[in-house]
Amino acid sequence: MAKSRVGVWLIGARGGVASTAIVGLVGLQKGRLGTEGLVSELPCFKQLGLCDWKDIVIGGHEVRDVTLADEARRMVTESRAIEAGWIESCQDELARIDANIRPGTLRNVGATIQSLASPSAREVRESPREAIDRLQQDLRDFLAKERLDRLVVVNLASTEPPVDNSGLPARWSELAPVLSDPQRCTLSASSLYAIAAMELGHPFINFTPSVGSTPEAICDLAVQRATCHTGRDGKTGETLLKSVLAPMFARRNLHVMSWVGHNIFGNLDGKVLNDPSNKATKVSSKDKLLGQIFGYNPQTLVTIEYIASLGDWKTAWDHIHFRGFLGTPMTLQFTWQGCDSLLAAPLVLDLIRFTERAHRAGETGILTFLASFFKSPMGTTEHDFARQFESLLEWTRKFG
Amino acid sequence: MAKSRVGVWLIGARGGVASTAIVGLVGLQKGRLGTEGLVSELPCFKQLGLCDWKDIVIGGHEVRDVTLADEARRMVTESRAIEAGWIESCQDELARIDANIRPGTLRNVGATIQSLASPSAREVRESPREAIDRLQQDLRDFLAKERLDRLVVVNLASTEPPVDNSGLPARWSELAPVLSDPQRCTLSASSLYAIAAMELGHPFINFTPSVGSTPEAICDLAVQRATCHTGRDGKTGETLLKSVLAPMFARRNLHVMSWVGHNIFGNLDGKVLNDPSNKATKVSSKDKLLGQIFGYNPQTLVTIEYIASLGDWKTAWDHIHFRGFLGTPMTLQFTWQGCDSLLAAPLVLDLIRFTERAHRAGETGILTFLASFFKSPMGTTEHDFARQFESLLEWTRKFG
Amino acid sequence: MAKSRVGVWLIGARGGVASTAIVGLVGLQKGRLGTEGLVSELPCFKQLGLCDWKDIVIGGHEVRDVTLADEARRMVTESRAIEAGWIESCQDELARIDANIRPGTLRNVGATIQSLASPSAREVRESPREAIDRLQQDLRDFLAKERLDRLVVVNLASTEPPVDNSGLPARWSELAPVLSDPQRCTLSASSLYAIAAMELGHPFINFTPSVGSTPEAICDLAVQRATCHTGRDGKTGETLLKSVLAPMFARRNLHVMSWVGHNIFGNLDGKVLNDPSNKATKVSSKDKLLGQIFGYNPQTLVTIEYIASLGDWKTAWDHIHFRGFLGTPMTLQFTWQGCDSLLAAPLVLDLIRFTERAHRAGETGILTFLASFFKSPMGTTEHDFARQFESLLEWTRKFG
Amino acid sequence: MAKSRVGVWLIGARGGVASTAIVGLVGLQKGRLGTEGLVSELPCFKQLGLCDWKDIVIGGHEVRDVTLADEARRMVTESRAIEAGWIESCQDELARIDANIRPGTLRNVGATIQSLASPSAREVRESPREAIDRLQQDLRDFLAKERLDRLVVVNLASTEPPVDNSGLPARWSELAPVLSDPQRCTLSASSLYAIAAMELGHPFINFTPSVGSTPEAICDLAVQRATCHTGRDGKTGETLLKSVLAPMFARRNLHVMSWVGHNIFGNLDGKVLNDPSNKATKVSSKDKLLGQIFGYNPQTLVTIEYIASLGDWKTAWDHIHFRGFLGTPMTLQFTWQGCDSLLAAPLVLDLIRFTERAHRAGETGILTFLASFFKSPMGTTEHDFARQFESLLEWTRKFG
């Protein structure tokens, strides 16, 4: 593999997941970090020739007035999740990346996210098209300044409230003119970032439950520009377990009567999800896989609540009530105590490498073989984690 | 499929699993029972042409002086696990099956199982060969009396203490003469049952952790007699979860530092396992899969303790301590509250149907495609439940 | 103690708690039941000379069109909580009690409870005063027909939505005339029952979170009529644990940062609580004790959700996050799997006996020494279960 | 209160609990630490006039070749239990205290503790009397060097295996001569420390399950020398919960059928307890209170296992199976995730202050009002935490 510089553009670049991913990336580039949590470092993916950690350069968009170092430090002080040393040893790198971060867009992100944004970000008045143009200029400047061979854009911004895009046309050629009409254009920020990236031919990864590149016309854009995209909503904790345990019940013909999942955590993401409109997007993403795996719909309940003292420690309690032989009810309960950003960050780095590889190999459209990374995988209804992972291995074999 | 009468010969025929399986089978034959817990009733196995529940006839060996109805009733009174109606509605059938049950052998079963056996069973003095001859006569009588077309033998007896069979020859032709020498023959009861069945050409299923048909010379016998066998140790609860969750950690490159599993329950099986020598066989079976799935050995701890008040309700608490990105430790805990016999019984019925089908199709030797049913599957090192299940589907496709 | 016949009048007489209490009482009267769950059977209360189970006669009010036997049977079929034998052996007694049950009132009970009521109950049009008069006639008939020496009235009806009684006067003499003015009288059914009972001099127990006898003017009535009352909201499960564990944290100076409690269950009570207005009354009752015990307010979260498959099995998961020495956060989690009606029913029987004894001894006003039985005890701010229990022991010593 | 310098002599002075207590004490002396976890800082004890943190001076005995700073640092690196800053900010103080630590005795401590000791400590050959004389000289030197007004000795050393002291006389006057006869004297190190302290008139606190001052003749010594003592085995986590929850079941007449407690942790204490002989002492201490609280003996099971990855994080899973009304079985489970040394250390500091105050007030013999701090309180059979705490409050009232 010829060495090439890979740009990575993070939307929500100073958030918990982004700052953790950046701290980890710096650790990897310095050779100081183990590979725990990194799927792409498993031996079975060696043959892919994934890009080297050292070749990655970070930039991004952000709407808040903070610094990367301060945000990263919250993982130490508020969450007791990582050792202080990890942050302190990469102050220079964080400062350098901070300089690569530009103001994002707040279009249709809802009141809660608005309230967290900087005053200047809130004051911007621009049509969707103007916003896209501005974001694209940021990408072009980054490519030029850092002399990049390739760029991958990743959405890590807070979950947006649901939007109704049902009125939009299905083809890119018809959607494009709508972008100049703020009244008709229902798209929210995550979709504008997707368009900004893919219109320029760069792959787009949507790690959040927001709409992003889901609208049919944006999928069409990806194909038109011969680029690729994937998403939605990184599968990090409770839903990962659902996608592993539900197939077990199905294969043993154990009838799940009810599946209750209560999630509590206290990071910024939690604060945003405390707004019922933002939460609605998330809960739906965590819940619908069960019906698809079982072929019937057990009673389900998912809550996500903000408990400040937990910081980044997402604690989930799930109670699964099922009926076995002779109709007897039985119970499985689990408690998951995972650090949300530390579970998400390596998956973000993995997705960047796999997507960059796919793009390099000329793949276009939705990368369905990355379904195992997502709660609501695009382009497939397969939710069984084991089968999702097999499809990643199968794709890998093409490079054998 | 031409109708044929399938005999099923249960070793430990009046134990908790056997009596539950019999009660359930009667319910299925009467068309009163749902299919919960029955893998073989999944739509994907329809094409196999498995034998009909109504064509199954039950007999078996037992060493205790009890009645089927009394043992089955313990699931109601001691365990509150099934509704009284299920037992009461099949008194006639249970009495009829009781008449088909003959005294088993106690060879090398250890002091605890001995102490549970009837005085007459304890008094028998016979060489291994004589025991086999006697058991085989029981099988022949059953086949004749019930005009059976086919017979499957299943070991459901209590777990035996470990035996050292390393001194035995590897070929059946060399082992056969040893059977007449009680001094040299180290085989325990479970292996004698396996020989008795397979020497007559009948398939043998070992649902317990006991040695059964594992010795090389007995595997050789299966091939010689063109019959088939499978085992060991039905995967019903905590180990099933291990075989589902461990691959998840492996695929996410999360480093499992320790996996602790505490099991408590109060049925007869629990009483037998309270004897440390019997327990050793079991704990090893529950534990070794982790190293094989991970490729490294986390610290593990498995306990199985007899708590009388729980009856058949096996409660397992597992604590999994793993290291994620940036080396941060995280935790998954689960509590499994399953009714042991109700989880095991349908798998026994499934194994009978799959094994009968394989035998009918002329398969010989170890049926490795049944690995998903066992904690310590014979003939394969695959412990990943999802992959084990795929191999069953693959076998099924041959009949498509 | 001279033998005397004690009447017990249950509001919500065919609900889950009432029917379970009745089935248990019949078992006690027949001498077939152990004393598990009955506080009043502890040896330390022997000296009180509590009334004998055999001297209790049951009647009550109910708004639904069901039979006691059918409702009691749900504990067997829907909840698998008690053995069928308990119900079947007391069919005659249940039928006899059924004949003592009269239509209740639906005043201000909210839409959800209305929807469960019989059509005839829904059609009644009467002023509060007329309702009370009617209810009192039922009590008088019961006393006469059963030749009772004494009567205790207990509210077990479904939780009402909050009502605003702040406009009502504080003295009984001023409230009495308001009862004839349906427009001004904001009282809900539970308060009308309280007035009906105490105006006739009978003690009133409010086992629910509804307002009942809480209004100042009704407390005044109790004193005027020289009778006694107590409540509110039986402390059966999760809140009992809170009132035991919170003092432990307080005494060890461990700073509780957050206390999350998620409750799931599937009985009729759960269905009613699924209505947000009824739930509001309940959640407040489960939550406020923490601040009173700690002297500061940790972040708290309480949910109660209806999960049909659980029936009467209330499952609660609590997550307590606290800070210890050197500021280090630690965690206690518990899972409570209790059968709601079986936990409540014996407390109802206990309260009847203690209240009857207090009334017999001439106590008037609020019986604060019964605080240990209630989530929101009237007349005291003591929420520490151990101290509440000590006050019951102290009262008992007066009878030594 | 006139200012006075209070010496505190810790046995096992560089162990996990001791080093944590020292780090915390330094923080308190510098006014940088909150009062979380410190019982003696509760407002209700203000009137006692407890000694000021600043007046405490630390010394001690230790058998291992380590430094305080290194041991304290393990709480950061191995256990992630405290912030690195706490250790780094008190390096000078730790070094100064290190200079006050003298070699302890290894008499009858068992092979596992022996193996952890320094070679020089293992080589010492001395009779019990000679050992006591040497230890007492250390105490005298400390008193003189630090110009102390008062001294309290606390045993924090690893749990010793059980010893049989039944052959020893009951009076101090008869035990004293036995100390010079190594053959007859069965006492282990913890008892020699107790004698060394109390013979000089200093109070002795046994925070461990080892025998310490329990033998009758040593209790006699305390009275003879007009000093006081208390113990045994600090009640920090799972047993604290038992002593809070068991009375709840008793008061509600819920019949506990079985109580299972599994404890896992990975600190030095855990390593020592992995030796079955040391563990026996501990398990007995954690278990016997249940029978005393209930008045009957449920089936109990307690395990303590060493799981290295957990470090100081003691995780306990308890499963309580109880029978309620109508005989129905129900379940309470809890998971306790506490940092062992951080729970123990403040209790040690509390006990020092309370004991110093009692000694100052002239109390002699066993201080039973400190029972709430111990798993196996000396001089009382009261195990109910709430009642134990009331007795501490009652004692406090004497100083009001």
PDB file of C-alpha atoms in Angstrom, chain B residues 25-153:
ATOM      1  CA  LEU B  25     -44.085 -35.283  24.986  1.00  0.00           C
ATOM      2  CA  VAL B  26     -47.483 -36.501  26.152  1.00  0.00           C
ATOM      3  CA  GLY B  27     -48.739 -32.919  25.918  1.00  0.00           C
ATOM      4  CA  LEU B  28     -47.389 -32.663  22.376  1.00  0.00           C
ATOM      5  CA  GLN B  29     -48.921 -36.009  21.404  1.00  0.00           C
ATOM      6  CA  LYS B  30     -52.277 -34.777  22.664  1.00  0.00           C
ATOM      7  CA  GLY B  31     -51.860 -31.519  20.754  1.00  0.00           C
ATOM      8  CA  ARG B  32     -52.227 -29.452  23.912  1.00  0.00           C
ATOM      9  CA  LEU B  33     -48.779 -27.955  24.161  1.00  0.00           C
ATOM     10  CA  GLY B  34     -47.230 -24.948  22.434  1.00  0.00           C
ATOM     11  CA  THR B  35     -43.832 -25.249  20.808  1.00  0.00           C
ATOM     12  CA  GLU B  36     -41.951 -22.931  23.157  1.00  0.00           C
ATOM     13  CA  GLY B  37     -38.445 -24.199  23.815  1.00  0.00           C
ATOM     14  CA  LEU B  38     -38.482 -26.729  20.951  1.00  0.00           C
ATOM     15  CA  VAL B  39     -35.757 -25.920  18.432  1.00  0.00           C
ATOM     16  CA  SER B  40     -36.912 -28.639  16.056  1.00  0.00           C
ATOM     17  CA  GLU B  41     -40.260 -26.870  15.705  1.00  0.00           C
ATOM     18  CA  LEU B  42     -38.674 -23.761  14.161  1.00  0.00           C
ATOM     19  CA  PRO B  43     -39.959 -23.199  10.603  1.00  0.00           C
ATOM     20  CA  CYS B  44     -36.441 -23.549   9.182  1.00  0.00           C
ATOM     21  CA  PHE B  45     -36.423 -27.252  10.051  1.00  0.00           C
ATOM     22  CA  LYS B  46     -39.736 -28.077   8.445  1.00  0.00           C
ATOM     23  CA  GLN B  47     -38.082 -29.478   5.331  1.00  0.00           C
ATOM     24  CA  LEU B  48     -36.255 -32.137   7.354  1.00  0.00           C
ATOM     25  CA  GLY B  49     -39.256 -34.407   7.694  1.00  0.00           C
ATOM     26  CA  LEU B  50     -38.580 -35.039  11.365  1.00  0.00           C
ATOM     27  CA  CYS B  51     -40.515 -37.838  13.070  1.00  0.00           C
ATOM     28  CA  ASP B  52     -43.928 -36.982  14.450  1.00  0.00           C
ATOM     29  CA  TRP B  53     -44.338 -36.622  18.229  1.00  0.00           C
ATOM     30  CA  LYS B  54     -47.123 -39.190  18.039  1.00  0.00           C
ATOM     31  CA  ASP B  55     -44.781 -41.848  16.675  1.00  0.00           C
ATOM     32  CA  ILE B  56     -42.473 -41.772  19.694  1.00  0.00           C
ATOM     33  CA  VAL B  57     -42.631 -44.548  22.309  1.00  0.00           C
ATOM     34  CA  ILE B  58     -40.718 -44.204  25.590  1.00  0.00           C
ATOM     35  CA  GLY B  59     -38.827 -46.748  27.719  1.00  0.00           C
ATOM     36  CA  GLY B  60     -35.675 -46.585  29.771  1.00  0.00           C
ATOM     37  CA  HIS B  61     -33.285 -47.508  32.551  1.00  0.00           C
ATOM     38  CA  GLU B  62     -33.352 -46.136  36.078  1.00  0.00           C
ATOM     39  CA  VAL B  63     -31.553 -46.997  39.325  1.00  0.00           C
ATOM     40  CA  ARG B  64     -33.937 -45.411  41.830  1.00  0.00           C
ATOM     41  CA  ASP B  65     -37.132 -46.806  43.338  1.00  0.00           C
ATOM     42  CA  VAL B  66     -39.602 -44.075  42.442  1.00  0.00           C
ATOM     43  CA  THR B  67     -42.499 -43.561  40.054  1.00  0.00           C
ATOM     44  CA  LEU B  68     -42.581 -41.250  37.058  1.00  0.00           C
ATOM     45  CA  ALA B  69     -45.688 -39.502  38.345  1.00  0.00           C
ATOM     46  CA  ASP B  70     -44.127 -38.772  41.729  1.00  0.00           C
ATOM     47  CA  GLU B  71     -40.958 -37.415  40.185  1.00  0.00           C
ATOM     48  CA  ALA B  72     -42.866 -35.296  37.722  1.00  0.00           C
ATOM     49  CA  ARG B  73     -45.013 -33.911  40.532  1.00  0.00           C
ATOM     50  CA  ARG B  74     -41.899 -32.492  42.244  1.00  0.00           C
ATOM     51  CA  MET B  75     -41.796 -29.905  39.448  1.00  0.00           C
ATOM     52  CA  VAL B  76     -45.130 -28.676  40.793  1.00  0.00           C
ATOM     53  CA  THR B  77     -44.734 -29.003  44.538  1.00  0.00           C
ATOM     54  CA  GLU B  78     -41.026 -28.398  45.120  1.00  0.00           C
ATOM     55  CA  SER B  79     -40.212 -26.096  42.241  1.00  0.00           C
ATOM     56  CA  ARG B  80     -43.484 -24.352  41.377  1.00  0.00           C
ATOM     57  CA  ALA B  81     -42.235 -24.657  37.827  1.00  0.00           C
ATOM     58  CA  ILE B  82     -45.197 -26.119  35.982  1.00  0.00           C
ATOM     59  CA  GLU B  83     -48.955 -26.137  36.451  1.00  0.00           C
ATOM     60  CA  ALA B  84     -50.368 -29.120  38.289  1.00  0.00           C
ATOM     61  CA  GLY B  85     -52.718 -29.773  35.389  1.00  0.00           C
ATOM     62  CA  TRP B  86     -49.936 -30.926  33.107  1.00  0.00           C
ATOM     63  CA  ILE B  87     -49.096 -33.826  35.415  1.00  0.00           C
ATOM     64  CA  GLU B  88     -52.590 -34.805  36.369  1.00  0.00           C
ATOM     65  CA  SER B  89     -53.788 -35.025  32.786  1.00  0.00           C
ATOM     66  CA  CYS B  90     -51.246 -37.691  31.835  1.00  0.00           C
ATOM     67  CA  GLN B  91     -51.368 -40.144  34.735  1.00  0.00           C
ATOM     68  CA  ASP B  92     -52.307 -43.051  32.455  1.00  0.00           C
ATOM     69  CA  GLU B  93     -49.509 -42.401  30.025  1.00  0.00           C
ATOM     70  CA  LEU B  94     -46.970 -42.064  32.837  1.00  0.00           C
ATOM     71  CA  ALA B  95     -48.073 -45.379  34.333  1.00  0.00           C
ATOM     72  CA  ARG B  96     -47.778 -47.089  30.950  1.00  0.00           C
ATOM     73  CA  ILE B  97     -44.242 -45.728  30.448  1.00  0.00           C
ATOM     74  CA  ASP B  98     -43.303 -46.692  34.013  1.00  0.00           C
ATOM     75  CA  ALA B  99     -43.916 -50.278  32.972  1.00  0.00           C
ATOM     76  CA  ASN B 100     -41.251 -49.903  30.255  1.00  0.00           C
ATOM     77  CA  ILE B 101     -38.498 -48.874  32.674  1.00  0.00           C
ATOM     78  CA  ARG B 102     -35.857 -51.416  33.755  1.00  0.00           C
ATOM     79  CA  PRO B 103     -33.078 -51.343  36.375  1.00  0.00           C
ATOM     80  CA  GLY B 104     -29.901 -49.639  35.141  1.00  0.00           C
ATOM     81  CA  THR B 105     -26.269 -50.201  36.124  1.00  0.00           C
ATOM     82  CA  LEU B 106     -24.312 -48.437  38.856  1.00  0.00           C
ATOM     83  CA  ARG B 107     -20.836 -49.245  37.576  1.00  0.00           C
ATOM     84  CA  ASN B 108     -18.308 -46.548  38.665  1.00  0.00           C
ATOM     85  CA  VAL B 109     -21.012 -43.958  39.347  1.00  0.00           C
ATOM     86  CA  GLY B 110     -19.521 -42.935  42.687  1.00  0.00           C
ATOM     87  CA  ALA B 111     -20.819 -42.996  46.232  1.00  0.00           C
ATOM     88  CA  THR B 112     -23.373 -40.188  45.949  1.00  0.00           C
ATOM     89  CA  ILE B 113     -25.325 -41.722  43.074  1.00  0.00           C
ATOM     90  CA  GLN B 114     -25.001 -45.159  44.718  1.00  0.00           C
ATOM     91  CA  SER B 115     -26.627 -43.761  47.834  1.00  0.00           C
ATOM     92  CA  LEU B 116     -29.678 -42.623  45.871  1.00  0.00           C
ATOM     93  CA  ALA B 117     -30.170 -45.999  44.177  1.00  0.00           C
ATOM     94  CA  SER B 118     -32.564 -48.758  45.231  1.00  0.00           C
ATOM     95  CA  PRO B 119     -31.126 -51.544  47.415  1.00  0.00           C
ATOM     96  CA  SER B 120     -31.664 -54.105  44.683  1.00  0.00           C
ATOM     97  CA  ALA B 121     -29.769 -52.022  42.121  1.00  0.00           C
ATOM     98  CA  ARG B 122     -26.897 -51.729  44.579  1.00  0.00           C
ATOM     99  CA  GLU B 123     -26.679 -55.470  45.110  1.00  0.00           C
ATOM    100  CA  VAL B 124     -26.085 -56.424  41.484  1.00  0.00           C
ATOM    101  CA  ARG B 125     -22.670 -57.996  40.838  1.00  0.00           C
ATOM    102  CA  GLU B 126     -21.792 -58.316  37.148  1.00  0.00           C
ATOM    103  CA  SER B 127     -18.849 -57.704  34.844  1.00  0.00           C
ATOM    104  CA  PRO B 128     -19.092 -54.801  32.390  1.00  0.00           C
ATOM    105  CA  ARG B 129     -19.827 -57.300  29.611  1.00  0.00           C
ATOM    106  CA  GLU B 130     -22.578 -58.922  31.667  1.00  0.00           C
ATOM    107  CA  ALA B 131     -24.079 -55.505  32.394  1.00  0.00           C
ATOM    108  CA  ILE B 132     -24.051 -54.622  28.690  1.00  0.00           C
ATOM    109  CA  ASP B 133     -25.660 -57.924  27.801  1.00  0.00           C
ATOM    110  CA  ARG B 134     -28.405 -57.318  30.334  1.00  0.00           C
ATOM    111  CA  LEU B 135     -29.024 -53.750  29.122  1.00  0.00           C
ATOM    112  CA  GLN B 136     -29.134 -54.942  25.507  1.00  0.00           C
ATOM    113  CA  GLN B 137     -31.707 -57.563  26.373  1.00  0.00           C
ATOM    114  CA  ASP B 138     -33.869 -54.744  27.763  1.00  0.00           C
ATOM    115  CA  LEU B 139     -33.523 -52.863  24.481  1.00  0.00           C
ATOM    116  CA  ARG B 140     -34.417 -55.972  22.421  1.00  0.00           C
ATOM    117  CA  ASP B 141     -37.461 -56.645  24.587  1.00  0.00           C
ATOM    118  CA  PHE B 142     -38.608 -53.039  24.172  1.00  0.00           C
ATOM    119  CA  LEU B 143     -38.188 -53.150  20.379  1.00  0.00           C
ATOM    120  CA  ALA B 144     -40.161 -56.369  20.148  1.00  0.00           C
ATOM    121  CA  LYS B 145     -42.885 -55.509  22.626  1.00  0.00           C
ATOM    122  CA  GLU B 146     -43.567 -52.110  21.102  1.00  0.00           C
ATOM    123  CA  ARG B 147     -42.980 -53.211  17.485  1.00  0.00           C
ATOM    124  CA  LEU B 148     -40.520 -50.381  16.917  1.00  0.00           C
ATOM    125  CA  ASP B 149     -38.905 -49.524  13.609  1.00  0.00           C
ATOM    126  CA  ARG B 150     -36.066 -47.591  15.124  1.00  0.00           C
ATOM    127  CA  LEU B 151     -34.528 -46.808  18.527  1.00  0.00           C
ATOM    128  CA  VAL B 152     -32.589 -43.841  19.945  1.00  0.00           C
ATOM    129  CA  VAL B 153     -30.838 -44.080  23.326  1.00  0.00           C
TER     130      VAL B 153
END
